Amino acid sequence: MKQISERIFYVGVNDDDKELFEGLWPLPYGVSYNSYLVVDEKVALIDTVESGFEEEYVAGIRAAVGDRPVDYLVVNHMEPDHSSLISMIIGLYPEIKIVVNPKTVPMIKGYHGVEDERLIVMTEGESICLGSCSLSFHMIPMVHWPETMVTWLPEENTVFSGDAFGTFGAVAENPVDDEGAFGQYRDEMIRYYSNIVGKYGTPVQAALKKLAGLPVKRICSTHGPIWETCISDVVSLYDRMSRYDADRGVCIVYGSMYGNTAAAAEDLAMELERRGIPYALHDLACNNSDSLGLSGALRDVFKYDTIAVGSPTYNNGIFPPVEAFMSALQARLIKGKRFYAFGSYTWAAASVRLLNERAEAMNFDVLGDGLPFPQAYTHEKCDMSAVASLLSE
Ligand code: FEO
């Protein structure tokens, strides 16, 4: 527990044990599930945390409010990393009212069997009074689920933003940011956004427009630090990512069976390095437990404006891990990328043609025909210097 202001207490927890968020995305630096108390004449709890942290969570709440009852639980978002302990909180505070919006109602009934009498159903802009302060509710559908809303505490210029502005990475004992926090969390914020929220650029833009009308001084997200010092950097990054705006640079993503497509990818990286072009290199077929795999590749797709994809021809198609990567791009409605394909084949060249077709279907700017090469990779067959020059233009 950490007191953040006169009325706000942080009662979130760090999860350093979970290996895969949503069962998919690696967590090398952990993740926090943030929950907050607003303490006034009435007490409001904003979101809960993932199951498995019951004891620590209740101890934090008790440390903040002692034996006082919690009057309201505000549910900004129903994904179970924030809603898992709703039933436990009801058991702890039998008189508690739960503040939701109409889209939350079937979810909270389905997950927790909450009865109508306990629910206070708010629509856009409605508020509840806690005494000297109030909480108003603003819908931000699809950031990250259709029921998602933010809670605004005008007396403290604070927005409880749900997943918006969240990041992977556990938080320090003091969860409030400092000047260095944005730099420290930037990569994990991009990875979180690209992996979890990346499909919803248009709803994120709508949410940003809504928030732009508020004099926000503090952002209390459900994951990662509380943003005060770095607000402008964080909002600007979310704005860019949700517009699919990226820096000049190349995200090289490949899979390889016997090292030939890998050798082409590595040579391309070396040629880009020589030219001073920023790049990232991701082996999707890597068994190294330190590799972020698809998760890291998606992060760097959001960082750089160019994607170079290498795949051998496999069963007359795209190598499966690379096929999964292309599907992940499509699922996230990625826009505006420059694209280049390369890869080896033994008797029939298919992968480069198919990769280009997938890229064209996403309206990417496909740079040339790509580079399919037969059998072993050699410098004589493959002029990666020319490819690097093309990608550097
Ligand atoms: Fe952190 Fe969409 O839940």
XYZ file of C-alpha atoms and ligand atoms in Angstrom:
396
model
C 0.000 0.000 0.000
C 1.214 3.485 -0.780
C -0.529 6.783 -0.141
C -0.444 8.839 -3.335
C -2.318 11.973 -2.288
C -4.641 13.150 0.430
C -7.408 10.897 -0.867
C -5.752 8.318 -3.153
C -4.072 5.113 -2.029
C -2.341 2.581 -4.289
C -3.306 -0.962 -3.268
C -2.079 -2.862 -6.333
C 0.269 -5.841 -6.401
C 3.266 -6.993 -8.422
C 3.168 -10.384 -10.132
C 6.720 -11.660 -10.580
C 5.729 -15.307 -11.028
C 3.423 -15.364 -14.037
C 5.380 -16.399 -17.111
C 2.857 -15.556 -19.840
C 0.324 -12.722 -19.682
C -2.988 -13.837 -21.200
C -1.227 -17.207 -21.592
C 0.687 -15.718 -24.546
C 3.044 -12.851 -23.782
C 6.313 -13.267 -21.831
C 6.828 -11.216 -18.684
C 10.600 -10.933 -18.122
C 10.112 -7.961 -15.790
C 6.814 -9.035 -14.213
C 3.583 -7.086 -14.316
C 1.557 -5.095 -11.808
C -2.185 -5.245 -11.294
C -3.062 -1.787 -10.040
C -5.989 -1.035 -7.788
C -6.730 2.224 -5.999
C -8.722 3.505 -3.061
C -10.284 6.958 -2.988
C -10.920 7.734 0.667
C -13.351 10.471 1.606
C -16.603 10.483 3.618
C -17.301 7.440 1.467
C -14.629 4.985 0.334
C -14.361 3.810 -3.268
C -12.166 0.980 -4.507
C -11.246 1.205 -8.181
C -10.789 -2.174 -9.864
C -9.407 -5.238 -8.078
C -6.417 -7.471 -8.895
C -5.686 -10.945 -10.284
C -6.464 -13.984 -8.114
C -3.611 -15.408 -6.074
C -2.945 -12.101 -4.274
C -5.909 -12.136 -1.881
C -3.920 -11.823 1.345
C -1.599 -9.053 0.150
C -4.466 -7.169 -1.457
C -6.710 -7.199 1.607
C -3.758 -6.244 3.826
C -3.158 -3.202 1.607
C -6.793 -2.134 1.762
C -6.861 -2.593 5.545
C -3.622 -0.621 5.895
C -5.279 2.292 4.095
C -8.758 2.323 5.654
C -8.517 0.068 8.699
C -11.922 -1.299 9.688
C -13.877 1.282 7.691
C -16.114 -0.364 5.139
C -15.526 0.150 1.437
C -18.749 1.672 0.085
C -18.190 1.379 -3.672
C -16.259 -0.836 -6.013
C -15.812 0.829 -9.404
C -15.291 -1.688 -12.187
C -13.554 0.097 -15.056
C -12.690 -3.122 -16.862
C -13.868 -6.715 -16.531
C -10.828 -8.611 -17.825
C -10.002 -11.060 -15.021
C -6.567 -9.560 -14.287
C -8.599 -6.744 -12.695
C -11.897 -8.351 -11.827
C -10.908 -11.729 -10.366
C -11.335 -10.640 -6.758
C -14.760 -9.012 -7.096
C -16.502 -11.932 -5.354
C -13.937 -11.853 -2.557
C -14.468 -8.095 -2.063
C -18.237 -8.622 -1.891
C -17.638 -11.279 0.781
C -15.441 -8.856 2.721
C -17.812 -5.885 2.398
C -21.350 -7.296 2.123
C -22.939 -3.829 1.823
C -20.686 -2.700 -1.019
C -22.267 -1.252 -4.167
C -20.627 -1.920 -7.491
C -20.394 0.879 -10.045
C -20.554 -0.326 -13.636
C -21.890 0.713 -17.030
C -24.583 -1.081 -19.066
C -22.059 -3.160 -21.022
C -20.469 -4.438 -17.809
C -23.715 -5.854 -16.440
C -23.865 -9.199 -18.307
C -20.125 -9.723 -17.776
C -20.177 -9.177 -14.017
C -23.233 -11.384 -13.692
C -21.616 -14.091 -15.800
C -18.265 -14.035 -14.007
C -19.422 -13.341 -10.445
C -23.206 -13.806 -10.267
C -23.635 -10.250 -8.989
C -27.316 -9.387 -8.435
C -28.997 -6.246 -9.847
C -29.618 -4.673 -6.411
C -25.888 -4.360 -5.848
C -25.186 -2.596 -9.124
C -25.151 1.155 -9.757
C -25.288 1.455 -13.538
C -23.710 4.650 -14.848
C -23.838 6.082 -18.342
C -21.461 8.567 -20.002
C -20.581 11.488 -17.719
C -22.658 10.412 -14.728
C -21.048 10.635 -11.309
C -21.220 9.611 -7.681
C -20.373 11.847 -4.721
C -17.946 10.618 -2.078
C -18.249 13.706 0.176
C -15.703 16.387 -0.674
C -15.013 14.828 -4.069
C -16.780 12.950 -6.804
C -16.086 10.309 -9.410
C -17.436 10.573 -12.942
C -17.449 7.833 -15.542
C -16.522 8.042 -19.204
C -16.772 5.222 -21.698
C -13.712 4.189 -23.711
C -15.051 1.086 -25.496
C -12.467 -1.378 -26.885
C -9.614 0.033 -24.810
C -9.437 -2.809 -24.157
C -12.855 -4.510 -24.024
C -16.276 -3.137 -25.069
C -17.295 -2.334 -21.476
C -14.168 -0.373 -20.588
C -14.556 3.028 -18.964
C -12.327 5.488 -17.152
C -13.055 7.144 -13.830
C -12.329 10.841 -13.395
C -11.631 12.461 -10.029
C -11.835 16.179 -10.840
C -10.832 17.400 -7.378
C -7.410 15.796 -7.951
C -7.237 16.047 -11.762
C -6.734 12.298 -11.726
C -7.925 9.759 -14.263
C -8.163 6.076 -13.428
C -7.592 4.929 -16.961
C -7.963 1.146 -16.991
C -5.516 -0.520 -19.385
C -4.921 2.749 -21.260
C -1.363 4.007 -20.679
C -0.484 0.674 -19.080
C 2.773 -1.187 -19.451
C 4.333 -4.525 -18.638
C 6.876 -4.455 -15.835
C 6.403 -4.562 -12.075
C 6.342 -1.254 -10.197
C 8.679 0.042 -7.502
C 7.617 0.360 -3.877
C 6.659 3.921 -4.731
C 4.593 3.395 -7.902
C 4.632 7.090 -8.864
C 6.894 7.836 -11.824
C 9.961 10.060 -11.861
C 11.848 11.691 -14.753
C 13.531 8.411 -15.678
C 10.418 6.231 -15.645
C 9.297 6.809 -19.221
C 12.699 5.779 -20.581
C 12.772 2.810 -18.238
C 9.318 1.528 -19.244
C 9.125 2.720 -22.874
C 9.964 -0.614 -24.518
C 7.666 -2.562 -22.226
C 4.885 -0.023 -22.837
C 5.231 -0.467 -26.592
C 5.264 -4.246 -26.152
C 2.182 -4.104 -23.915
C 0.341 -1.860 -26.351
C 1.305 -3.849 -29.454
C 0.528 -7.219 -27.876
C -2.676 -6.401 -26.004
C -4.339 -3.258 -27.338
C -2.716 -2.953 -30.778
C -5.841 -3.828 -32.744
C -7.777 -0.907 -31.296
C -5.997 2.140 -32.690
C -9.214 3.904 -33.656
C -10.879 3.445 -30.231
C -7.629 4.578 -28.553
C -7.689 7.737 -30.687
C -11.303 8.333 -29.618
C -10.330 7.855 -25.971
C -7.409 10.267 -26.323
C -9.712 12.919 -27.785
C -12.056 12.471 -24.840
C -9.196 12.795 -22.339
C -7.784 15.833 -24.148
C -10.697 17.828 -22.747
C -9.674 17.088 -19.168
C -6.900 18.851 -17.199
C -5.164 15.571 -16.350
C -2.357 15.835 -13.773
C -2.181 12.169 -12.806
C -2.881 8.949 -14.730
C -3.587 5.877 -12.640
C -3.495 2.960 -15.060
C -4.150 -0.689 -14.239
C -0.589 -1.750 -15.158
C 2.716 -0.049 -14.451
C 3.616 3.257 -12.821
C 1.284 6.079 -11.901
C 2.088 8.781 -14.432
C 2.612 12.333 -13.175
C 6.021 13.586 -14.332
C 5.996 11.755 -17.688
C 2.354 12.312 -18.705
C 3.128 14.186 -21.918
C 5.611 11.508 -23.079
C 3.197 8.692 -22.288
C 0.199 10.328 -23.980
C 2.303 11.240 -26.995
C 3.554 7.640 -27.341
C 0.000 6.252 -27.115
C -1.105 8.803 -29.693
C 1.640 7.758 -32.124
C 1.120 4.042 -31.611
C -2.639 4.290 -32.096
C -2.039 6.163 -35.371
C 0.458 3.434 -36.391
C 3.056 6.183 -36.669
C 6.589 4.807 -36.288
C 10.224 5.870 -36.548
C 12.324 5.224 -39.633
C 13.944 1.825 -39.119
C 13.605 -1.829 -40.016
C 12.056 -4.632 -38.001
C 13.610 -7.826 -39.409
C 11.522 -10.865 -38.541
C 12.354 -14.351 -39.733
C 12.049 -18.061 -39.184
C 14.602 -20.562 -40.398
C 14.806 -24.358 -40.533
C 18.460 -24.944 -41.441
C 20.028 -21.493 -41.093
C 19.875 -20.169 -44.660
C 17.064 -17.654 -44.194
C 18.668 -16.813 -40.825
C 21.972 -16.040 -42.558
C 20.187 -13.706 -44.975
C 18.449 -11.935 -42.071
C 21.712 -11.534 -40.176
C 23.498 -10.156 -43.221
C 20.671 -7.691 -43.791
C 21.026 -6.567 -40.169
C 24.770 -6.103 -40.660
C 24.249 -4.044 -43.815
C 21.697 -1.821 -42.056
C 24.082 -1.392 -39.152
C 26.766 -0.283 -41.590
C 24.413 2.370 -42.952
C 23.411 3.585 -39.489
C 19.780 2.563 -40.012
C 18.026 1.537 -36.764
C 16.842 -2.057 -36.862
C 15.688 -4.969 -34.724
C 16.225 -8.655 -35.485
C 13.739 -11.306 -34.360
C 14.050 -15.058 -34.839
C 10.526 -16.436 -34.522
C 11.667 -20.065 -34.480
C 14.106 -19.532 -31.627
C 13.883 -21.790 -28.580
C 15.972 -19.451 -26.449
C 13.961 -18.727 -23.304
C 15.336 -15.162 -23.281
C 13.732 -14.498 -26.657
C 10.527 -12.481 -26.667
C 9.520 -14.212 -29.927
C 6.319 -12.931 -31.509
C 5.770 -10.546 -28.580
C 9.055 -8.713 -29.187
C 8.573 -8.731 -32.948
C 5.181 -7.022 -32.593
C 6.739 -4.433 -30.300
C 9.274 -3.505 -32.965
C 6.646 -3.465 -35.718
C 5.124 -0.582 -33.758
C 8.551 1.034 -33.335
C 9.762 1.023 -36.953
C 8.159 1.968 -40.262
C 9.604 -0.944 -42.298
C 9.158 -4.687 -41.883
C 11.545 -7.150 -43.557
C 10.207 -10.689 -43.300
C 12.214 -13.834 -44.012
C 10.635 -17.226 -44.481
C 11.728 -20.430 -46.170
C 9.167 -22.140 -48.347
C 7.532 -24.841 -46.220
C 4.913 -27.262 -47.573
C 4.660 -24.919 -50.541
C 3.695 -22.119 -48.162
C 5.056 -19.759 -45.510
C 7.044 -21.255 -42.608
C 4.427 -21.633 -39.788
C 5.971 -19.259 -37.177
C 6.215 -16.562 -39.862
C 2.669 -17.308 -41.008
C 1.566 -16.724 -37.394
C 3.429 -13.411 -37.381
C 1.668 -12.276 -40.573
C -1.681 -13.250 -39.051
C -0.817 -11.251 -35.926
C -0.174 -8.175 -38.113
C -3.489 -8.680 -39.856
C -5.327 -9.140 -36.555
C -3.929 -5.822 -35.329
C -5.028 -3.968 -38.453
C -1.474 -2.694 -38.864
C -1.329 0.129 -41.382
C 1.180 2.116 -43.372
C 4.190 -0.192 -43.327
C 6.901 -0.559 -45.938
C 7.450 -4.263 -46.537
C 10.144 -6.511 -47.936
C 10.230 -10.324 -48.134
C 13.081 -12.795 -48.529
C 13.727 -16.478 -47.911
C 15.153 -19.734 -49.144
C 13.513 -22.584 -51.036
C 14.773 -25.903 -52.301
C 12.632 -26.870 -55.295
C 9.687 -24.451 -55.470
C 9.693 -20.771 -54.499
C 6.447 -19.910 -52.752
C 7.078 -18.108 -49.463
C 8.199 -14.712 -50.803
C 5.323 -14.521 -53.270
C 2.828 -15.456 -50.547
C 4.332 -12.994 -48.056
C 4.028 -10.213 -50.632
C 0.398 -11.173 -51.265
C -0.340 -11.019 -47.535
C 1.384 -7.620 -47.323
C -0.551 -6.263 -50.310
C -3.792 -7.419 -48.698
C -2.878 -5.164 -45.743
C -2.143 -2.269 -48.129
C 1.526 -2.198 -47.168
C 4.000 -0.530 -49.492
C 5.700 -3.643 -50.892
C 9.251 -2.695 -51.898
C 10.111 -4.664 -55.031
C 9.584 -8.352 -55.681
C 11.544 -9.548 -52.681
C 14.391 -12.017 -52.631
C 13.614 -15.730 -52.926
C 16.872 -17.695 -53.174
C 17.430 -21.396 -53.979
C 19.079 -23.757 -51.506
C 22.052 -22.405 -49.540
C 22.459 -18.716 -48.770
C 25.569 -17.217 -50.323
C 26.628 -13.624 -50.912
C 26.859 -14.386 -54.615
C 23.189 -15.365 -54.812
C 21.859 -12.725 -52.459
C 22.893 -9.102 -52.548
C 21.780 -8.051 -49.081
C 23.747 -4.843 -49.529
C 21.321 -3.857 -52.309
C 18.372 -4.884 -50.115
C 19.694 -2.747 -47.261
C 20.095 0.204 -49.636
C 16.512 -0.235 -50.848
C 15.215 -0.329 -47.256
C 17.322 2.702 -46.352
C 15.745 4.959 -48.975
Fe -5.281 -5.522 -17.907
Fe -7.528 -5.774 -20.474
O -6.815 -6.122 -18.786
